[in-house]
Every structure is written in structure tokens, then in C-alpha cells.
Coordinates of C-alpha atoms and ligand atoms in Angstrom, one line a residue:
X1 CA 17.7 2.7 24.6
X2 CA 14.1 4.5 24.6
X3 CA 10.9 3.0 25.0
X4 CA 7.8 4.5 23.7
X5 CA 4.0 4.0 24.5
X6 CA 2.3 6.0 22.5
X7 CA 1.2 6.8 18.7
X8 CA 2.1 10.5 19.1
X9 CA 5.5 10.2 20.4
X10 CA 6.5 7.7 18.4
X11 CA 5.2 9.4 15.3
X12 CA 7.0 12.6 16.6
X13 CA 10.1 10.7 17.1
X14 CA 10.2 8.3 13.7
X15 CA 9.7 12.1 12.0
X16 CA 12.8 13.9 13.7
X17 CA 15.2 10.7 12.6
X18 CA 13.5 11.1 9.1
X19 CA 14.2 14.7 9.1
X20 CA 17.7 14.1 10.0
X21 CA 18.4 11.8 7.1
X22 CA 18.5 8.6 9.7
X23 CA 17.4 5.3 8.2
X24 CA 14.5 3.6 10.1
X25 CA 14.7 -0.3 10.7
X26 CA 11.5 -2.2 12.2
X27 CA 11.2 -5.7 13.3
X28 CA 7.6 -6.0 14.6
X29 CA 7.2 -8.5 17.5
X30 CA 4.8 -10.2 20.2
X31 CA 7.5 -10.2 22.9
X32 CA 8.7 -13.4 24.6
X33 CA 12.1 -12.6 22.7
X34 CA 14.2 -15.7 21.8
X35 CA 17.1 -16.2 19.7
X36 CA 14.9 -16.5 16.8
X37 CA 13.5 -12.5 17.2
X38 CA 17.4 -11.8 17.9
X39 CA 18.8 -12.8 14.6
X40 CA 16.2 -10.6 12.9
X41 CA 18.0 -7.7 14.9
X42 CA 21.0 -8.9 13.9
X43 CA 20.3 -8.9 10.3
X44 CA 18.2 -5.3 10.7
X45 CA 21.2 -3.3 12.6
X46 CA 24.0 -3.2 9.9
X47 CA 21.3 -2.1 7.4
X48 CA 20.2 0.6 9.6
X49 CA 20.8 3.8 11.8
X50 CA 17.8 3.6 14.1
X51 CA 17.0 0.0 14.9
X52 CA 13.2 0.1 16.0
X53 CA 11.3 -2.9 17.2
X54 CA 7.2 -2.8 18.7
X55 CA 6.6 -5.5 21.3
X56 CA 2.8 -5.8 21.1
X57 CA 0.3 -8.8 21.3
X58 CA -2.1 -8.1 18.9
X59 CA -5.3 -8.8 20.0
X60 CA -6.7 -8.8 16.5
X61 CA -4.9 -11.8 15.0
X62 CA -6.3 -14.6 17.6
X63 CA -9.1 -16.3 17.4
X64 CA -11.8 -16.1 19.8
X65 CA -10.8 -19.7 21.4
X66 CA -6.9 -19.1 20.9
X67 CA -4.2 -18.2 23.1
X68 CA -4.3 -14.1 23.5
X69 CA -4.8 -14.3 27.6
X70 CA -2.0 -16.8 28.3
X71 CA 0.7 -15.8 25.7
X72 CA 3.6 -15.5 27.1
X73 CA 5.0 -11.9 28.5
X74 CA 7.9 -10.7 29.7
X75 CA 8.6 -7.0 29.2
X76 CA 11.5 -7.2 31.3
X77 CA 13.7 -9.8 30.1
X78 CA 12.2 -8.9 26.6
X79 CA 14.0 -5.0 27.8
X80 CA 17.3 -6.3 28.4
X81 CA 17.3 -8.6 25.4
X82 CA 16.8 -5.6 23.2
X83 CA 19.7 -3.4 24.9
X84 CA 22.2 -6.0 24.2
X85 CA 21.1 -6.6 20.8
X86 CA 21.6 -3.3 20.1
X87 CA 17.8 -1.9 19.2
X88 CA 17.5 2.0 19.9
X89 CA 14.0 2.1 20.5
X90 CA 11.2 -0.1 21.6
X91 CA 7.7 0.9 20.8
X92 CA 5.6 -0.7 23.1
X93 CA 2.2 0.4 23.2
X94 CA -1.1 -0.8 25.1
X95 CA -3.9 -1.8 23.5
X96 CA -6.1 0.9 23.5
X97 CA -3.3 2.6 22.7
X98 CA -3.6 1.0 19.1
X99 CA -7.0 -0.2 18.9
X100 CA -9.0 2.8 20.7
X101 CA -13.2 2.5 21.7
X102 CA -14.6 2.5 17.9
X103 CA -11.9 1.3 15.8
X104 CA -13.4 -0.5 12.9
X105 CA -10.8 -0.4 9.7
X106 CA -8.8 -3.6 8.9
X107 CA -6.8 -4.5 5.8
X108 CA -7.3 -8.0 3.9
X109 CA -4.8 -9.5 1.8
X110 CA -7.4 -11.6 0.0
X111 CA -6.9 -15.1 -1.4
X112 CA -3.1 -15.4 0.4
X113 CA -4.8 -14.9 3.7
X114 CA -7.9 -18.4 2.8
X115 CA -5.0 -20.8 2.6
X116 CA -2.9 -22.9 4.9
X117 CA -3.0 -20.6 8.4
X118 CA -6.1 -18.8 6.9
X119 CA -8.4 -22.1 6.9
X120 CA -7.7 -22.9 10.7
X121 CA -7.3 -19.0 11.5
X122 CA -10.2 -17.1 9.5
X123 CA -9.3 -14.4 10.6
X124 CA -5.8 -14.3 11.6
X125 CA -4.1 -12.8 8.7
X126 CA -6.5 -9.7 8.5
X127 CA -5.3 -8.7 12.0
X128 CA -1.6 -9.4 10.8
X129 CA -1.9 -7.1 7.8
X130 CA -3.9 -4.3 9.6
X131 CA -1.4 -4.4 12.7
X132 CA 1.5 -3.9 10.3
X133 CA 0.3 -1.2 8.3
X134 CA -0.4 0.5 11.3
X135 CA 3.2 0.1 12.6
X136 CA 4.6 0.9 9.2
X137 CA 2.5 4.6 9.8
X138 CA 3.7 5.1 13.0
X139 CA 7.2 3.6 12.9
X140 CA 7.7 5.2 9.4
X141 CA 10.3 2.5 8.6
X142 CA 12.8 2.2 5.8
X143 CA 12.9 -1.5 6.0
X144 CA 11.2 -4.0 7.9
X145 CA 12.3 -7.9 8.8
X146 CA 10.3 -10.7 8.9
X147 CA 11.4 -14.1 9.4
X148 CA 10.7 -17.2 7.2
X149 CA 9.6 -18.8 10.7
X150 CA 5.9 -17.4 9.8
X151 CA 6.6 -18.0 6.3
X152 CA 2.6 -17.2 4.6
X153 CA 3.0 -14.3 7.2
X154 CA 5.8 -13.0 5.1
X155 CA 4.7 -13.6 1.8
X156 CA 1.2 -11.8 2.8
X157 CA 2.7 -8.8 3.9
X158 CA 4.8 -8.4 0.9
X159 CA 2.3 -8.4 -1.2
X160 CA 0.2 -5.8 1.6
X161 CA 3.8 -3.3 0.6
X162 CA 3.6 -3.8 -3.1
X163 CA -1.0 -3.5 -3.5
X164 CA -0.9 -0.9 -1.2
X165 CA 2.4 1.0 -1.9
X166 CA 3.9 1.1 1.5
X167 CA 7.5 2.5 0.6
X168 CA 8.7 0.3 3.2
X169 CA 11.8 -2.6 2.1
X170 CA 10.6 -5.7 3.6
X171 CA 13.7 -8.1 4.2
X172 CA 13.1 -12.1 4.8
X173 CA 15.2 -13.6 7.5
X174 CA 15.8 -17.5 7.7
X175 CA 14.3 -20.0 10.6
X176 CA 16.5 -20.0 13.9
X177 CA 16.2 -23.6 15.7
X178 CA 17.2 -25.2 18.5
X179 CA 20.3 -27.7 18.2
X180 CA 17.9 -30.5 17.9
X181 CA 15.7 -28.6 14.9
X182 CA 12.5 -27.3 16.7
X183 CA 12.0 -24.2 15.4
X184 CA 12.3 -21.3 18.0
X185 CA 8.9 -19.9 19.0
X186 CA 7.5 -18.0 21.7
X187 CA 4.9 -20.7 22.2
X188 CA 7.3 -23.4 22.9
X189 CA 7.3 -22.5 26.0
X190 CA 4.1 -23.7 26.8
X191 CA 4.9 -27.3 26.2
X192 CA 5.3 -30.1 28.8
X193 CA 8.7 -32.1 28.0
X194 CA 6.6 -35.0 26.4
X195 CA 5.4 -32.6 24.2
X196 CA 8.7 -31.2 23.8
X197 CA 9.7 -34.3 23.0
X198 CA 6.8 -35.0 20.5
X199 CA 7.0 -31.2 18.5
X200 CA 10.7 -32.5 17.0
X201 CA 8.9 -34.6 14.7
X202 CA 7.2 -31.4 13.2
X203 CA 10.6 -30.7 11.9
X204 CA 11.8 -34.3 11.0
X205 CA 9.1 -35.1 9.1
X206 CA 10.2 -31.7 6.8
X207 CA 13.6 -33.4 6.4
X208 CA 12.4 -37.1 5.7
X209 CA 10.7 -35.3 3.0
X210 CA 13.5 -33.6 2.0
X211 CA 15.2 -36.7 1.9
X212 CA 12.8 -38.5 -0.8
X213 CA 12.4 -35.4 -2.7
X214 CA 16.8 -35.7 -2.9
X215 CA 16.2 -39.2 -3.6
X216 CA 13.6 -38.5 -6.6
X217 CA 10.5 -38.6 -5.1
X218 CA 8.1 -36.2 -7.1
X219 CA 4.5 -37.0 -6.2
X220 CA 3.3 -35.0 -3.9
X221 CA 0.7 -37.0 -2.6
X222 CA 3.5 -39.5 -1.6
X223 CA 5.5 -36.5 -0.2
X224 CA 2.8 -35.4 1.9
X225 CA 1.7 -39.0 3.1
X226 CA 5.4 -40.0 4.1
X227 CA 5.1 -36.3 6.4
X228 CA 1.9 -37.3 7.8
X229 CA 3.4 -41.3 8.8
X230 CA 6.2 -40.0 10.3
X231 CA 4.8 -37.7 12.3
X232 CA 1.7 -39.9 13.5
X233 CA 3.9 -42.7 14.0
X234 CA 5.9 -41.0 16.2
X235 CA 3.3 -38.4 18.4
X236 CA 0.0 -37.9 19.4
X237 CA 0.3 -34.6 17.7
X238 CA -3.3 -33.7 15.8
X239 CA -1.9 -32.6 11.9
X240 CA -4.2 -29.0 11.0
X241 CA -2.4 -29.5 7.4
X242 CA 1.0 -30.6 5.3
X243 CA 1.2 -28.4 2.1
X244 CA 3.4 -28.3 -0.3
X245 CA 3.3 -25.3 -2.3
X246 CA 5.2 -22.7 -5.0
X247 CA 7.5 -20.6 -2.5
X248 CA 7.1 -17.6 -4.1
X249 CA 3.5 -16.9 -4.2
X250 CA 2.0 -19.8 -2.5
X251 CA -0.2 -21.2 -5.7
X252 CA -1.0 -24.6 -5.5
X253 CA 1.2 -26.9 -7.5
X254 CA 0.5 -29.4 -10.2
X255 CA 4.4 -30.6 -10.5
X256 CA 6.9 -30.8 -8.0
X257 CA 9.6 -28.1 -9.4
X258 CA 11.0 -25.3 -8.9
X259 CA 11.7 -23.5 -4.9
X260 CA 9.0 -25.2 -3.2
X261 CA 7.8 -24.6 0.4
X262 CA 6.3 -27.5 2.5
X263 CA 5.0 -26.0 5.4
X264 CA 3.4 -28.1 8.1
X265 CA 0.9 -27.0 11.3
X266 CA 0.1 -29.5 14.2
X267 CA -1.5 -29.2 17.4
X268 CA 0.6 -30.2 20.2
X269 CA -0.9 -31.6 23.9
X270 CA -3.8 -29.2 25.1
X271 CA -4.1 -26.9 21.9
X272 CA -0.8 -25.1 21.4
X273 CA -0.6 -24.9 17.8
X274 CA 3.0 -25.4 16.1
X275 CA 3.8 -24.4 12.5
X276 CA 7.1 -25.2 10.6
X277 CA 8.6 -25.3 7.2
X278 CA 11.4 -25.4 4.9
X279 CA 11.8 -24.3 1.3
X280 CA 13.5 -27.1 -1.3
X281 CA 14.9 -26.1 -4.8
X282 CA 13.6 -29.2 -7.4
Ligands
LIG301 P1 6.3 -13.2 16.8 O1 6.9 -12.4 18.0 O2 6.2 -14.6 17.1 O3 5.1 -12.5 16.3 O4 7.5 -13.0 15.7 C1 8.0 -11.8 15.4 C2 8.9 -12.0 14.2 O5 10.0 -12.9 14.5 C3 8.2 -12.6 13.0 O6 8.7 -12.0 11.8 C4 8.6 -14.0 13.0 O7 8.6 -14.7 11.8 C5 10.0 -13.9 13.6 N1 10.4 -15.2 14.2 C6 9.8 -15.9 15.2 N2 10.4 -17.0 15.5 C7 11.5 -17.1 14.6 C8 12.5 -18.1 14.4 N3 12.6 -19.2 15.1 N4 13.4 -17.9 13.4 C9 13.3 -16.7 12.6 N5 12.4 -15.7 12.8 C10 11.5 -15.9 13.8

């Protein structure tokens, strides 16, 4: 396995596999590798010839009073992971590596970027987008995976592919969870065990609603309120929002049909901030 720090060599290195008719696969990652970044290597390495992932906290996608200092690194556990999940390369570069003294050009998926995450996180999706287009340049992937864990994150940067004509295949990989349902994240390890124990309502709540919808339920106010009960009845947790939207393009909904996506985001103890969702054919 290679690991590569810089633009240059990795450039360099994306265009000899090109040249020799080798098919590129990128999954783009913070580090703090679970089984959740795992399964999109999984689903990357039978679809490829050179499986490429970046480890790379992005400095532009956190808010001023988020959690960029404390997030969770571990290059060397994240190394080891990687070799025995069978990635070729890791591109792991600083950060002036990628945003050098005078950098000043971002990308803005507009609209798709105000909503849900966007309203808490104004500017959170602009560094998203601009951090993946610069990947996709220096990578030079064939495909790319992204998984339904981050689900607006997803959507967004299809839609960065198709406006700005990346020829890049973006593939969507499903939530990995802990046997109990939490969704695997990099910032559940930040949590206490009472908060631990609180978070598992995040993901309940998405199946009580589940349940009503099954059992006919179709207002979505009543959806939403049933969410909010069962989590506030059961945590302290602080709710940043429950939507329920159209999964394929986010737009608001007037009737409950179709694939749907409720997506909910809560602040947990302190301020880590959890997001989960599931999609629901109606
Ligand atoms: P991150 O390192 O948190 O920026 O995530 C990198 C990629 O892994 C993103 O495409 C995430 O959506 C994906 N990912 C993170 N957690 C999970 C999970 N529990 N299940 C599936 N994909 C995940």
C-alpha cells in the first residue's frame, strides 16, 4: 500500500494508472476509520483496479465553533485498516498541502446546501463540495463512494458531478450500524456512555416512524411530532431538526408518497452533533 502527501505526486501517479488503462476508485474520508468507511471499500474494490481513499479533515466544512481541533485522528490505526481492506493508495495530505497561503475559490451547490445541515451549518456544504472537486482533480477517479450515512452530503455532490460535468461515477452506499442501530460515526466516539445510551433514540424514533407510516399514518406533521416525543421523552438530546423530505432531490413535500427520506440531527451532551436517517417507499 502507498501513501501519498502531496498534489504533485498524486496527480503524477492517478495519471500513470490512467495511462495504463487502470480504473480509479475514490472513497474520500476524515479518518477515524470504522466499519461504516470499510463497507464503502468493500463496495469500491470489485468495481475497481486502483482503490484510492484521501484521509483529510477538511478544515473548510466546520464551523467556526465546531469540532475541527478535537476530531478524532488516528493515522495509524486508520493505516492498517486500509491495508486489510484492500485500498492501494492513501492520499493523505496536510493542510496547506490543499489549502495553500491565498486560496480563495470554493464551489456552492446552491439551494441543496440552505436546507436541513445547511441551516445549522451555513457554510458546511460549500467546503464539502469544494474539497471534493478538488480530490476528484487530483485523484482523477472513475468512480467515487459515498455513503447514505451523510445522506444531503450525497445528494449535493451528485448534483456538483452532473452541473459541473465531473466525469466521475458517484456510487451511494447504505448506513452501517451498530447491533443496537446507532449509526456508525467517527464522532461517536466522543460520547460518555449516558450519552451513548441517549443517541439510540436518534435511530428509534426513525423506526417508530416507520412504524406509523406502515400502519397508515400520512400526515407529516403527526410523523414528525411522534419523532420529536419519542426522542424527548426518552433524552435530554437538543433536536437541530426532523424532516421529512422527497429522497431524490430533497424538495419539500406536500403529500407523504413516494421514496421518502426522514432525516433527523440532534445535539448530544456538550455539543457533539448526531445526524441519522432512513429512506421509506409510500
Ligand atoms: P467521514 O469520514 O465521516 O467524512 O465519512 C466519509 C464517508 O464515509 C462519507 O461518504 C460518509 O457518508 C461515509 N460514512 C460514514 N459513516 C458511515 C456509516 N455509518 N455507514 C455508511 N457510510 C458511512
Amino acid at each position: 500500500m502507498e501513501i501519498i502527501k502531496t498534489i504533485p505526486d498524486m496527480q503524477k501517479r492517478a495519471n500513470e494508472l490512467r495511462n495504463e488503462g487502470k480504473r480509479i476508485g475514490l472513497v474520500p474520508t476524515m479518518g477515524a476509520l470504522h466499519e461504516g468507511h470499510i463497507s464503502l471499500f468493500k463496495i469500491a474494490r470489485p468495481l475497481c483496479d486502483v482503490l484510492i481513499t484521501s484521509i483529510f479533515v477538511n478544515p473548510t466544512q466546520f464551523g467556526e465553533n465546531e469540532d475541527l481541533e478535537i476530531y478524532p485522528r488516528d493515522f495509524e490505526g486508520d493505516e492498517k485498516k486500509c491495508k486489510s481492506a484492500g485500498v492501494d493508495i492513501i492520499f493523505y495530505p496536510s493542510t496547506d498541502e490543499m489549502y495553500p497561503e491565498g486560496y480563495t475559490t470554493f464551489v456552492e451547490v446552491k439551494g441543496l446546501s440552505e436546507i436541513m445541515c445547511g441551516r445549522t451549518r451555513p457554510n458546511h456544504f460549500r467546503g464539502v463540495a469544494t474539497v471534493v472537486a478538488k480530490l476528484f482533480n487530483i485523484v482523477k477517479p472513475h468512480l467515487s463512494v459515498f455513503g447514505n450515512k451523510d445522506y444531503q452530503q450525497a445528494v449535493i455532490i451528485e448534483k456538483m458531478v452532473e452541473d459541473l460535468n465531473f466525469d466521475v461515477e458517484i456510487i451511494r452506499a447504505p448506513i452501517v450500524r451498530e447491533s443496537d442501530g446507532l449509526a456508525m460515526s467517527s464522532r461517536n466516539a466522543y460520547l460518555k456512555d449516558d450519552e451513548r445510551r441517549q443517541a439510540l433514540y436518534i435511530y428509534r424514533a426513525l423506526k417508530r416512524a416507520e412504524e406509523i407510516i406502515k400502519g397508515g399514518e400520512r400526515d407529516i406533521d403527526v410523523i414528525i411530532e411522534e419523532i420529536r416525543e419519542t426522542i424527548e421523552s426518552n433524552s435530554d438530546m437538543k433536536i437541530d431538526y426532523i424532516e421529512i423530505r422527497d429522497a431524490g432531490n430533497l424538495g419539500e413535500l406536500e403529500v407523504l408518497e413516494g421514496e421518502i427520506l426522514i432525516s433527523i440531527a440532534c445535539f448530544v451532551g456538550e455539543k457533539t452533533r448526531l445526524i441519522d436517517n432512513i429512506t421509506l417507499r409510500v
